[in-house]
Amino acid sequence: MLPLRPQSQVGGLQTSLSLVSSDPILSPDEPRSNSDNLRESPAESASSLETWPTADAATTKKMENGKAEINCLEQKVLHRVSSADKVTLQDIARENVGTICEKMHRLPEEYLEELKNGLRVILEGGNGSQHREEFFILQKFVQGRTDLTAKTLVRSHRVQLEILVAINTGIQGFLHPSISLSQTSLIEIFGYKRCRNIACQNQLPADDCTCEICNNTNGFCNLCMCVICNKFDFEVNTCRWIGCDLCSHWTHTDCAIRQQLICMGPSSKSGAGPSEMVFRCQACNRTSELLGWVKDVFQHCAPSWDGEALMRELDYVSRIFHGSKDPRGRKLFWKCDDLKEKLKSKKMDSKAACRAILMFFQELEVDSVKGLENGESGRLIAPQDACNRIAEVVQEAIRKMEMVADEKMRMFKKARMALEACDRELADKSREVAELKMERQKRKLQIEELEKIVRLKNAEADMFQLKANEAKREAERLQRIALAKQDKSEEEFTSNYLKQRLNEAEAEKQYLYEKIKLQESSRASQSSNGGDPSQMLMYSKIHDLLCSVPSKPDTQGHPFRTNP
């Protein structure tokens, strides 16, 4: 049988899965055609439902607090972002990559985070059909564009690319803050060149598979996805998945039952007659027996199951062998129903039920060996038949060895690819660290240079301030000197003016005195001759006025300006 389905995780995080099936899209290097229609995921099978894992109470509370903070931030962000710079999910889904990229580079981080949160709310589908309709519209816009190629997406903004990938795949895990895929990986996922399962991330087609499904179904990964519904989940070590012994493709048990791929078929040992329940792989159209596979799963995994998991696995086995006409298959069906009833009625605990089912498988194997011995003891086997049986056993052993070798080779290739990817990532990180160190050193030198310039400018400012203070003091001194000289010059001017006026007054006095004397002499002569009395009276007044003028005027006061 094919080894148990391996478990792959990335950082311990389980991501939300696709809500709708992916429509055919061309390679990222070629234009992508419009999808004909949008098909809702199969909902008939519980196994094929892809859901976000249930979070614990603490995580839920953190998410609620985060949403409350985001709502507060949204109001602040909207006030800072102009209407011309705003970007919506519809703009990202419809508009040109370069135009939206330029706008998003100008937007604050809070606004971009709000865009991602808005798309996460739509993908969670909390508002039912309205959110589903909004998602269908966004996905139709994205899948209907022909310009979204690898050459254009490589120039896109990081958040813009994450939103486009989340819309195209319907997986909100690409928007999770703790998941950071490289830009190349996101572009390959968008173009269906890499598995969209974040826990897988294999190049497609996985293991270079050349089957029709891997080559014709865009985005299908045979390592983690169901051949029928093309979905994946994180269930491992369970009967929920059935693997093909030959092509190693996996199928949900529910999907296989619904498509009637689990039915009676020829035994892989005898090769004749519908003797046991088999699984017919849709990828290679070959059959694998189921009883041995169920036995291997229970022997390897049942001891680690709790009561709920054991009940679920018994239910899967009951549904697988419900239509079995093989005696061993019927016995297994009845045994599973009996154990389920006992577990439901609490008549048996999970550990006892586990021991009982394992013991039942051992009894089936013993009964099979005894039946084969009894059949052979009743008749002689011809040499040719014996040789044929031996050849069949040898071929079966060789086939199983080849299967194991192929599986080991695939695991080796996968491990080598993972190692090479780690080496490349380590080299990239080393290069980034070196660049960051160089940038840090450059910034450090720039800071030191700026500090030198600042110190020089401070010294210059101090020097200019000192010179300004000295100039101010000198100006005050010169102002005091100027005021003193102005006062002195005004005093000298006043003194000279008064002296000049005094001299003029003395000269005028002397002139008038001489004139009066002359007039007195003439009057005396006229009086002797009998002059006019009124004229004599006038001359007398003029003489009295001249006599009243002081000979030395008082120069103590200033007639024009008072000295402060």
Coordinates of C-alpha atoms in Angstrom, one line a residue:
M1 CA 0.0 0.0 0.0
L2 CA 1.0 3.6 -0.5
P3 CA 2.6 5.2 2.6
L4 CA 0.4 7.3 4.9
R5 CA -0.3 10.8 3.7
P6 CA 2.5 13.0 4.9
Q7 CA 1.9 16.1 7.0
S8 CA 3.4 19.4 5.9
Q9 CA 3.2 22.6 7.8
V10 CA 4.7 26.1 7.5
G11 CA 5.5 27.7 10.7
G12 CA 2.8 25.8 12.5
L13 CA 0.0 27.9 10.9
Q14 CA -3.0 26.4 9.3
T15 CA -4.4 28.7 6.6
S16 CA -7.9 29.3 5.3
L17 CA -8.6 27.4 2.1
S18 CA -10.3 28.1 -1.2
L19 CA -14.0 29.0 -1.2
V20 CA -14.5 28.4 -4.9
S21 CA -12.9 26.2 -7.6
S22 CA -10.3 27.7 -9.7
D23 CA -11.2 28.4 -13.3
P24 CA -8.7 27.6 -16.1
I25 CA -6.1 30.3 -16.5
L26 CA -3.2 30.5 -18.8
S27 CA 0.4 30.6 -17.7
P28 CA 1.7 33.9 -16.2
D29 CA 3.8 34.6 -19.3
E30 CA 0.7 34.5 -21.6
P31 CA -2.5 36.5 -21.6
R32 CA -5.2 35.0 -19.5
S33 CA -8.6 34.4 -21.0
N34 CA -12.0 35.1 -19.3
S35 CA -13.4 32.3 -17.3
D36 CA -16.6 30.9 -18.6
N37 CA -18.4 30.7 -15.3
L38 CA -17.8 30.6 -11.5
R39 CA -18.4 27.2 -10.0
E40 CA -19.2 26.8 -6.3
S41 CA -17.2 24.3 -4.5
P42 CA -18.7 20.8 -3.9
A43 CA -20.6 21.0 -0.7
E44 CA -22.0 17.5 -0.6
S45 CA -18.9 16.1 1.0
A46 CA -17.7 17.2 4.4
S47 CA -14.2 16.1 3.5
S48 CA -14.0 18.5 0.6
L49 CA -15.0 21.6 2.5
E50 CA -12.1 23.9 3.0
T51 CA -12.4 25.9 6.2
W52 CA -10.4 28.2 8.4
P53 CA -9.2 26.3 11.5
T54 CA -11.0 27.0 14.7
A55 CA -9.1 29.5 16.9
D56 CA -8.9 29.4 20.6
A57 CA -10.5 32.0 22.9
A58 CA -7.4 34.0 23.3
T59 CA -6.8 34.2 19.6
T60 CA -10.4 35.2 19.1
K61 CA -10.2 37.9 21.7
K62 CA -7.0 39.3 20.1
M63 CA -8.7 39.3 16.7
E64 CA -11.6 41.2 18.2
N65 CA -9.3 43.7 19.8
G66 CA -7.4 44.0 16.6
K67 CA -10.6 44.7 14.7
A68 CA -11.6 47.4 17.2
E69 CA -8.2 49.1 16.9
I70 CA -8.4 48.9 13.1
N71 CA -11.8 50.5 13.2
C72 CA -10.3 53.4 15.2
L73 CA -7.4 53.6 12.9
E74 CA -9.6 53.7 9.9
Q75 CA -11.2 57.0 11.0
K76 CA -7.7 58.5 11.4
V77 CA -6.5 57.2 8.1
L78 CA -9.5 58.4 6.1
H79 CA -8.8 62.0 7.4
R80 CA -5.2 61.8 6.1
V81 CA -5.9 60.2 2.7
S82 CA -7.4 62.4 0.0
S83 CA -10.2 61.1 -2.1
A84 CA -8.0 61.1 -5.2
D85 CA -5.4 58.8 -3.5
K86 CA -7.9 56.3 -2.1
V87 CA -7.8 52.8 -3.4
T88 CA -10.6 50.2 -3.1
L89 CA -10.6 46.4 -3.6
Q90 CA -12.6 47.0 -6.8
D91 CA -9.9 49.4 -8.1
I92 CA -7.2 46.7 -7.4
A93 CA -9.2 44.1 -9.2
R94 CA -10.0 46.2 -12.2
E95 CA -7.4 49.0 -12.7
N96 CA -4.0 49.0 -14.3
V97 CA -1.2 47.4 -12.1
G98 CA 1.2 50.3 -12.5
T99 CA -1.4 53.0 -11.7
I100 CA -2.6 51.2 -8.6
C101 CA 1.0 50.5 -7.5
E102 CA 1.9 54.2 -7.7
K103 CA -1.2 55.1 -5.6
M104 CA -0.5 52.4 -3.0
H105 CA 3.1 53.6 -2.5
R106 CA 1.7 57.0 -1.4
L107 CA -0.8 55.4 1.1
P108 CA 0.0 54.9 4.8
E109 CA 0.5 51.4 6.1
E110 CA -2.7 51.6 8.2
Y111 CA -4.8 52.2 5.1
L112 CA -3.2 49.2 3.3
E113 CA -3.8 47.0 6.3
E114 CA -7.4 48.1 6.4
L115 CA -7.8 47.0 2.7
K116 CA -6.5 43.5 3.6
N117 CA -8.8 43.3 6.6
G118 CA -11.7 44.2 4.4
L119 CA -10.9 41.4 2.0
R120 CA -10.4 39.0 4.9
V121 CA -13.9 39.8 6.2
I122 CA -15.4 39.1 2.7
L123 CA -13.5 35.7 2.5
E124 CA -14.7 34.7 5.9
G125 CA -18.3 35.2 4.6
G126 CA -19.7 36.4 7.8
N127 CA -22.5 38.3 6.0
G128 CA -23.6 35.2 4.0
S129 CA -24.7 35.6 0.4
Q130 CA -23.7 39.3 0.3
H131 CA -20.1 38.6 1.0
R132 CA -20.1 35.6 -1.4
E133 CA -21.5 37.8 -4.2
E134 CA -18.9 40.5 -3.5
F135 CA -16.2 37.8 -3.7
F136 CA -17.6 36.4 -7.0
I137 CA -17.6 39.9 -8.5
L138 CA -14.0 40.6 -7.4
Q139 CA -12.8 37.2 -8.7
K140 CA -14.6 37.7 -12.0
F141 CA -12.8 41.0 -12.4
V142 CA -9.4 39.5 -11.7
Q143 CA -9.9 36.3 -13.8
G144 CA -11.3 38.3 -16.7
R145 CA -8.1 40.5 -17.1
T146 CA -5.5 39.8 -19.7
D147 CA -2.8 42.1 -18.4
L148 CA -2.0 40.2 -15.2
T149 CA 1.2 38.4 -16.4
A150 CA 4.4 37.7 -14.6
K151 CA 6.0 40.7 -16.3
T152 CA 3.4 43.1 -15.0
L153 CA 2.9 41.6 -11.6
V154 CA 6.7 41.8 -10.8
R155 CA 6.2 45.6 -10.8
S156 CA 3.2 45.5 -8.5
H157 CA 3.0 46.7 -4.8
R158 CA 3.5 43.9 -2.2
V159 CA 0.0 44.4 -0.7
Q160 CA -1.5 44.7 -4.2
L161 CA 0.0 41.4 -5.2
E162 CA -1.2 39.7 -2.0
I163 CA -4.8 40.9 -2.5
L164 CA -4.8 39.8 -6.2
V165 CA -3.5 36.3 -5.2
A166 CA -6.1 36.1 -2.3
I167 CA -8.9 37.1 -4.7
N168 CA -7.8 34.7 -7.4
T169 CA -7.4 31.7 -5.1
G170 CA -10.0 32.6 -2.5
I171 CA -7.5 31.8 0.3
Q172 CA -7.3 34.4 3.0
G173 CA -4.1 32.9 4.4
F174 CA -2.1 35.1 1.9
L175 CA -3.4 38.1 3.8
H176 CA -2.3 36.8 7.2
P177 CA 0.3 39.1 8.9
S178 CA 2.5 36.2 10.0
I179 CA 2.7 34.7 6.5
S180 CA 5.3 36.3 4.2
L181 CA 5.9 34.6 0.9
S182 CA 8.4 36.0 -1.6
Q183 CA 7.1 38.0 -4.5
T184 CA 8.3 35.3 -6.9
S185 CA 6.3 32.6 -5.0
L186 CA 3.1 34.8 -5.0
I187 CA 3.4 35.4 -8.8
E188 CA 3.9 31.7 -9.4
I189 CA 0.8 30.9 -7.2
F190 CA -1.2 33.5 -9.2
G191 CA -0.2 31.9 -12.4
Y192 CA -0.7 28.3 -11.2
K193 CA 3.0 27.4 -11.4
R194 CA 3.2 26.7 -7.7
C195 CA 0.8 25.0 -5.3
R196 CA -1.6 27.4 -3.6
N197 CA -1.4 25.3 -0.4
I198 CA 0.9 27.4 1.8
A199 CA 1.9 24.3 3.7
C200 CA 3.0 22.6 0.5
Q201 CA 4.4 25.2 -1.9
N202 CA 5.6 22.6 -4.5
Q203 CA 6.3 23.5 -8.1
L204 CA 3.6 22.4 -10.5
P205 CA 3.2 19.8 -11.8
A206 CA 4.4 18.1 -8.6
D207 CA 7.1 15.5 -9.0
D208 CA 7.0 16.3 -12.7
C209 CA 3.9 14.2 -13.1
T210 CA 2.8 13.7 -16.7
C211 CA -0.8 12.5 -16.0
E212 CA -3.7 14.2 -17.7
I213 CA -5.1 15.7 -14.5
C214 CA -1.8 17.2 -13.4
N215 CA -1.2 18.7 -16.9
N216 CA -4.7 19.9 -17.7
T217 CA -6.0 21.1 -14.3
N218 CA -4.5 24.5 -13.5
G219 CA -3.2 24.7 -9.9
F220 CA -3.6 21.0 -9.1
C221 CA -1.0 19.4 -6.8
N222 CA -1.0 15.6 -6.5
L223 CA 0.8 15.8 -3.2
C224 CA -1.9 17.6 -1.2
M225 CA -5.0 17.9 -3.3
C226 CA -8.0 15.7 -4.0
V227 CA -8.1 14.4 -7.6
I228 CA -11.9 15.0 -7.7
C229 CA -12.6 18.3 -5.9
N230 CA -9.1 19.8 -6.3
K231 CA -9.1 20.9 -2.7
F232 CA -6.8 20.3 0.2
D233 CA -6.9 20.2 4.0
F234 CA -4.6 19.5 6.8
E235 CA -5.9 16.0 7.8
V236 CA -3.1 13.4 8.0
N237 CA -2.9 9.8 9.3
T238 CA -6.5 9.3 8.6
C239 CA -9.0 7.3 6.5
R240 CA -10.4 10.5 5.2
W241 CA -7.9 10.4 2.3
I242 CA -7.3 7.4 0.0
G243 CA -4.0 7.1 -1.9
C244 CA -3.4 5.2 -5.1
D245 CA -0.8 2.5 -4.9
L246 CA 0.5 3.2 -8.4
C247 CA 0.4 6.9 -9.2
S248 CA 0.4 8.2 -5.6
H249 CA -2.5 10.6 -6.2
W250 CA -4.8 11.3 -3.3
T251 CA -8.6 11.4 -3.1
H252 CA -11.1 12.4 -0.4
T253 CA -12.9 9.3 0.9
D254 CA -16.2 11.2 0.6
C255 CA -15.5 12.3 -2.9
A256 CA -14.6 8.7 -3.9
I257 CA -17.8 7.3 -2.4
R258 CA -19.8 10.1 -4.1
Q259 CA -18.2 9.3 -7.5
Q260 CA -18.6 5.5 -7.0
L261 CA -14.9 5.0 -7.2
I262 CA -15.1 2.6 -4.2
C263 CA -16.7 -0.6 -5.3
M264 CA -16.2 -4.4 -5.6
G265 CA -13.4 -5.4 -7.9
P266 CA -11.0 -8.2 -8.7
S267 CA -8.6 -9.2 -6.0
S268 CA -5.1 -7.8 -6.5
K269 CA -3.8 -11.3 -5.5
S270 CA -5.9 -13.7 -7.4
G271 CA -6.8 -11.2 -10.2
A272 CA -10.2 -13.0 -10.9
G273 CA -13.8 -12.2 -9.9
P274 CA -15.2 -9.3 -7.8
S275 CA -13.8 -10.6 -4.6
E276 CA -13.0 -7.5 -2.5
M277 CA -13.5 -3.8 -2.1
V278 CA -11.1 -1.7 -4.2
F279 CA -10.5 1.9 -5.0
R280 CA -10.3 3.0 -8.6
C281 CA -8.1 6.0 -9.1
Q282 CA -9.5 8.6 -11.4
A283 CA -6.0 9.8 -12.3
C284 CA -4.6 6.5 -13.6
N285 CA -7.8 4.4 -13.8
R286 CA -6.2 1.5 -11.8
T287 CA -7.3 -0.1 -8.7
S288 CA -5.9 -0.5 -5.2
E289 CA -7.2 -2.8 -2.5
L290 CA -8.7 -1.1 0.6
L291 CA -8.7 -3.7 3.4
G292 CA -4.9 -3.7 3.7
W293 CA -4.7 0.0 3.5
V294 CA -7.3 0.5 6.3
K295 CA -5.4 -2.1 8.4
D296 CA -2.1 -0.2 7.9
V297 CA -3.7 3.1 8.9
F298 CA -5.2 1.7 12.1
Q299 CA -2.0 -0.2 13.1
H300 CA 0.2 2.9 12.7
C301 CA -2.1 5.7 13.8
A302 CA -5.0 4.3 16.0
P303 CA -2.9 4.3 19.3
S304 CA -2.6 8.1 19.0
W305 CA -6.3 8.8 18.4
D306 CA -8.6 10.1 21.0
G307 CA -12.2 8.8 21.4
E308 CA -13.6 11.4 18.9
A309 CA -11.0 10.7 16.3
L310 CA -11.5 6.9 16.6
M311 CA -15.3 7.3 16.2
R312 CA -14.7 9.4 13.1
E313 CA -12.3 6.9 11.6
L314 CA -14.6 4.0 12.3
D315 CA -17.4 5.9 10.6
Y316 CA -15.2 6.4 7.5
V317 CA -14.4 2.6 7.4
S318 CA -18.1 1.8 7.8
R319 CA -18.9 4.0 4.8
I320 CA -16.1 2.5 2.7
F321 CA -17.2 -1.1 3.3
H322 CA -20.9 -0.5 3.4
G323 CA -21.4 -2.1 0.0
S324 CA -18.9 -4.9 0.4
K325 CA -19.8 -8.4 -0.6
D326 CA -16.5 -9.8 0.5
P327 CA -16.8 -11.8 3.7
R328 CA -13.8 -10.0 5.3
G329 CA -15.2 -6.6 4.2
R330 CA -18.6 -7.5 5.7
K331 CA -17.0 -8.6 8.9
L332 CA -15.1 -5.3 9.1
F333 CA -18.2 -3.3 8.4
W334 CA -20.1 -5.1 11.2
K335 CA -17.2 -4.8 13.6
C336 CA -17.0 -1.0 13.0
D337 CA -20.7 -0.6 13.6
D338 CA -20.6 -2.6 16.7
L339 CA -17.6 -0.6 18.1
K340 CA -19.4 2.7 17.3
E341 CA -22.5 1.6 19.2
K342 CA -20.4 0.6 22.2
L343 CA -18.5 3.9 22.1
K344 CA -21.7 5.9 21.8
S345 CA -23.3 4.1 24.7
K346 CA -20.1 4.4 26.8
K347 CA -19.9 0.6 27.1
M348 CA -16.3 0.7 25.9
D349 CA -13.6 3.4 26.1
S350 CA -11.5 4.5 23.2
K351 CA -8.4 2.4 24.3
A352 CA -10.4 -0.8 24.5
A353 CA -12.0 -0.1 21.2
C354 CA -8.6 0.5 19.6
R355 CA -7.3 -2.8 21.0
A356 CA -10.4 -4.6 19.7
I357 CA -10.1 -3.3 16.2
L358 CA -6.4 -4.1 16.0
M359 CA -7.1 -7.6 17.3
F360 CA -9.8 -7.9 14.7
F361 CA -7.4 -7.1 11.9
Q362 CA -5.0 -9.8 13.3
E363 CA -7.8 -12.3 13.3
L364 CA -8.7 -11.5 9.7
E365 CA -5.1 -12.0 8.7
V366 CA -5.0 -15.4 10.5
D367 CA -8.3 -16.5 9.0
S368 CA -7.0 -15.5 5.6
V369 CA -3.9 -17.6 6.0
K370 CA -5.9 -20.6 7.4
G371 CA -8.3 -20.4 4.5
L372 CA -5.5 -20.4 2.0
E373 CA -3.8 -23.4 3.7
N374 CA -7.1 -25.3 3.8
G375 CA -7.8 -24.6 0.1
E376 CA -4.3 -25.8 -0.8
S377 CA -4.4 -28.9 1.4
G378 CA -7.5 -30.2 -0.3
R379 CA -5.8 -30.4 -3.7
L380 CA -2.4 -30.9 -5.2
I381 CA -0.8 -27.9 -6.9
A382 CA 0.7 -28.5 -10.3
P383 CA 4.3 -27.5 -10.7
Q384 CA 3.4 -24.9 -13.2
D385 CA 0.8 -23.3 -10.9
A386 CA 3.2 -23.3 -8.1
C387 CA 5.8 -21.6 -10.3
N388 CA 3.2 -19.1 -11.4
R389 CA 2.2 -18.4 -7.8
I390 CA 5.8 -17.9 -6.8
A391 CA 6.3 -15.6 -9.7
E392 CA 3.3 -13.6 -8.7
V393 CA 4.6 -13.3 -5.1
V394 CA 8.0 -12.3 -6.4
Q395 CA 6.4 -9.8 -8.8
E396 CA 4.3 -8.4 -6.0
A397 CA 7.3 -8.1 -3.8
I398 CA 9.3 -6.4 -6.6
R399 CA 6.4 -4.1 -7.3
K400 CA 6.1 -3.0 -3.7
M401 CA 9.9 -2.6 -3.5
E402 CA 9.7 -0.4 -6.6
M403 CA 6.9 1.6 -5.1
V404 CA 8.9 2.1 -1.9
A405 CA 12.0 3.1 -4.0
D406 CA 9.9 5.5 -6.0
E407 CA 8.4 7.0 -2.9
K408 CA 11.9 7.3 -1.3
M409 CA 13.2 8.9 -4.5
R410 CA 10.3 11.4 -4.5
M411 CA 11.0 12.2 -0.9
F412 CA 14.7 12.5 -1.6
K413 CA 14.0 14.9 -4.5
K414 CA 11.6 16.9 -2.4
A415 CA 14.1 17.1 0.4
R416 CA 16.8 18.1 -2.0
M417 CA 14.6 20.8 -3.6
A418 CA 13.7 22.0 -0.1
L419 CA 17.4 22.1 0.8
E420 CA 18.2 24.0 -2.4
A421 CA 15.4 26.4 -1.7
C422 CA 16.7 26.9 1.8
D423 CA 20.2 27.5 0.5
R424 CA 18.9 30.0 -2.0
E425 CA 16.9 31.7 0.7
L426 CA 19.9 31.7 3.0
A427 CA 22.0 33.2 0.2
D428 CA 19.3 35.9 -0.4
K429 CA 19.1 36.6 3.3
S430 CA 22.9 36.8 3.6
R431 CA 22.9 39.2 0.6
E432 CA 20.1 41.3 2.2
V433 CA 22.0 41.3 5.5
A434 CA 25.2 42.5 3.7
E435 CA 23.2 45.2 1.9
L436 CA 21.6 46.3 5.2
K437 CA 25.0 46.5 6.8
M438 CA 26.4 48.6 4.0
E439 CA 23.3 50.8 4.1
R440 CA 23.6 51.0 7.9
Q441 CA 27.3 52.0 7.5
K442 CA 26.4 54.5 4.9
R443 CA 23.7 56.0 7.0
K444 CA 26.1 56.1 10.0
L445 CA 28.6 58.1 7.9
Q446 CA 25.9 60.4 6.7
I447 CA 24.7 60.9 10.3
E448 CA 28.3 61.7 11.4
E449 CA 28.7 64.1 8.5
L450 CA 25.5 65.8 9.4
E451 CA 26.5 66.0 13.1
K452 CA 29.8 67.7 12.0
I453 CA 27.8 70.2 9.9
V454 CA 25.5 70.9 12.8
R455 CA 28.4 71.5 15.2
L456 CA 30.1 73.8 12.6
K457 CA 26.8 75.7 12.1
N458 CA 26.4 76.0 15.9
A459 CA 29.9 77.4 16.2
E460 CA 29.3 79.9 13.4
A461 CA 26.0 80.9 15.1
D462 CA 27.8 81.4 18.4
M463 CA 30.5 83.5 16.6
F464 CA 27.9 85.6 14.8
Q465 CA 26.0 86.1 18.0
L466 CA 29.2 87.3 19.8
K467 CA 29.9 89.7 17.0
A468 CA 26.3 90.9 17.0
N469 CA 26.6 91.6 20.8
E470 CA 29.8 93.5 20.3
A471 CA 28.3 95.5 17.4
K472 CA 25.3 96.3 19.6
R473 CA 27.5 97.6 22.4
E474 CA 29.5 99.7 20.0
A475 CA 26.3 101.1 18.5
E476 CA 25.1 102.1 21.9
R477 CA 28.4 103.8 22.7
L478 CA 28.4 105.7 19.4
Q479 CA 24.8 106.7 20.1
R480 CA 25.7 108.1 23.5
I481 CA 28.6 110.0 21.9
A482 CA 26.4 111.3 19.1
L483 CA 23.8 112.5 21.6
A484 CA 26.5 114.3 23.7
K485 CA 28.0 116.0 20.7
Q486 CA 24.5 117.0 19.5
D487 CA 23.8 118.6 22.9
K488 CA 27.1 120.4 22.8
S489 CA 26.6 121.6 19.2
E490 CA 23.2 122.9 20.0
E491 CA 24.5 124.8 23.0
E492 CA 27.3 126.4 20.9
F493 CA 24.8 127.3 18.2
T494 CA 22.4 128.9 20.7
S495 CA 25.3 130.9 22.3
N496 CA 26.6 132.1 19.0
Y497 CA 23.1 133.0 17.8
L498 CA 22.4 135.0 21.0
K499 CA 25.8 136.8 20.7
Q500 CA 25.0 137.6 17.1
R501 CA 21.6 138.9 18.0
L502 CA 23.1 140.9 20.8
N503 CA 25.6 142.5 18.5
E504 CA 22.9 143.3 16.0
A505 CA 20.8 144.9 18.8
E506 CA 23.8 146.9 20.0
A507 CA 24.4 148.2 16.5
E508 CA 20.8 149.0 16.0
K509 CA 20.7 150.8 19.4
Q510 CA 23.8 152.8 18.5
Y511 CA 22.2 153.6 15.2
L512 CA 19.0 154.7 16.7
Y513 CA 20.8 156.6 19.4
E514 CA 22.8 158.5 16.9
K515 CA 19.7 159.2 14.9
I516 CA 17.9 160.5 18.0
K517 CA 20.8 162.7 18.9
L518 CA 20.7 164.0 15.4
Q519 CA 16.9 164.5 15.6
E520 CA 17.3 166.2 19.0
S521 CA 19.8 168.6 17.7
S522 CA 17.5 169.3 14.8
R523 CA 14.6 169.6 17.2
A524 CA 16.5 171.9 19.4
S525 CA 17.1 174.1 16.5
Q526 CA 13.5 173.9 15.5
S527 CA 12.2 174.6 19.1
S528 CA 14.1 177.7 19.0
N529 CA 12.3 178.4 15.8
G530 CA 8.9 177.1 17.2
G531 CA 8.4 173.4 16.2
D532 CA 5.4 171.1 16.2
P533 CA 4.5 169.8 19.7
S534 CA 3.2 166.4 18.5
Q535 CA 6.5 165.6 16.7
M536 CA 8.3 166.5 19.9
L537 CA 6.2 164.1 21.8
M538 CA 7.0 161.3 19.4
Y539 CA 10.8 161.9 19.7
S540 CA 10.4 161.8 23.5
K541 CA 8.8 158.3 23.4
I542 CA 11.5 156.9 21.1
H543 CA 14.2 158.2 23.4
D544 CA 12.5 156.5 26.4
L545 CA 12.2 153.2 24.5
L546 CA 15.9 153.2 23.7
C547 CA 16.8 153.9 27.2
S548 CA 14.7 151.0 28.5
V549 CA 16.7 148.4 26.4
P550 CA 19.2 146.7 28.8
S551 CA 22.8 147.0 27.9
K552 CA 23.6 143.3 28.9
P553 CA 20.8 140.8 28.1
D554 CA 20.2 137.7 30.3
T555 CA 21.7 134.5 28.6
Q556 CA 20.8 132.1 31.4
G557 CA 17.7 130.7 29.6
H558 CA 17.4 129.1 26.1
P559 CA 14.8 130.7 23.9
F560 CA 14.5 127.7 21.6
R561 CA 15.4 124.4 23.3
T562 CA 15.5 123.1 26.8
N563 CA 18.5 120.9 27.5
P564 CA 17.3 117.7 29.1

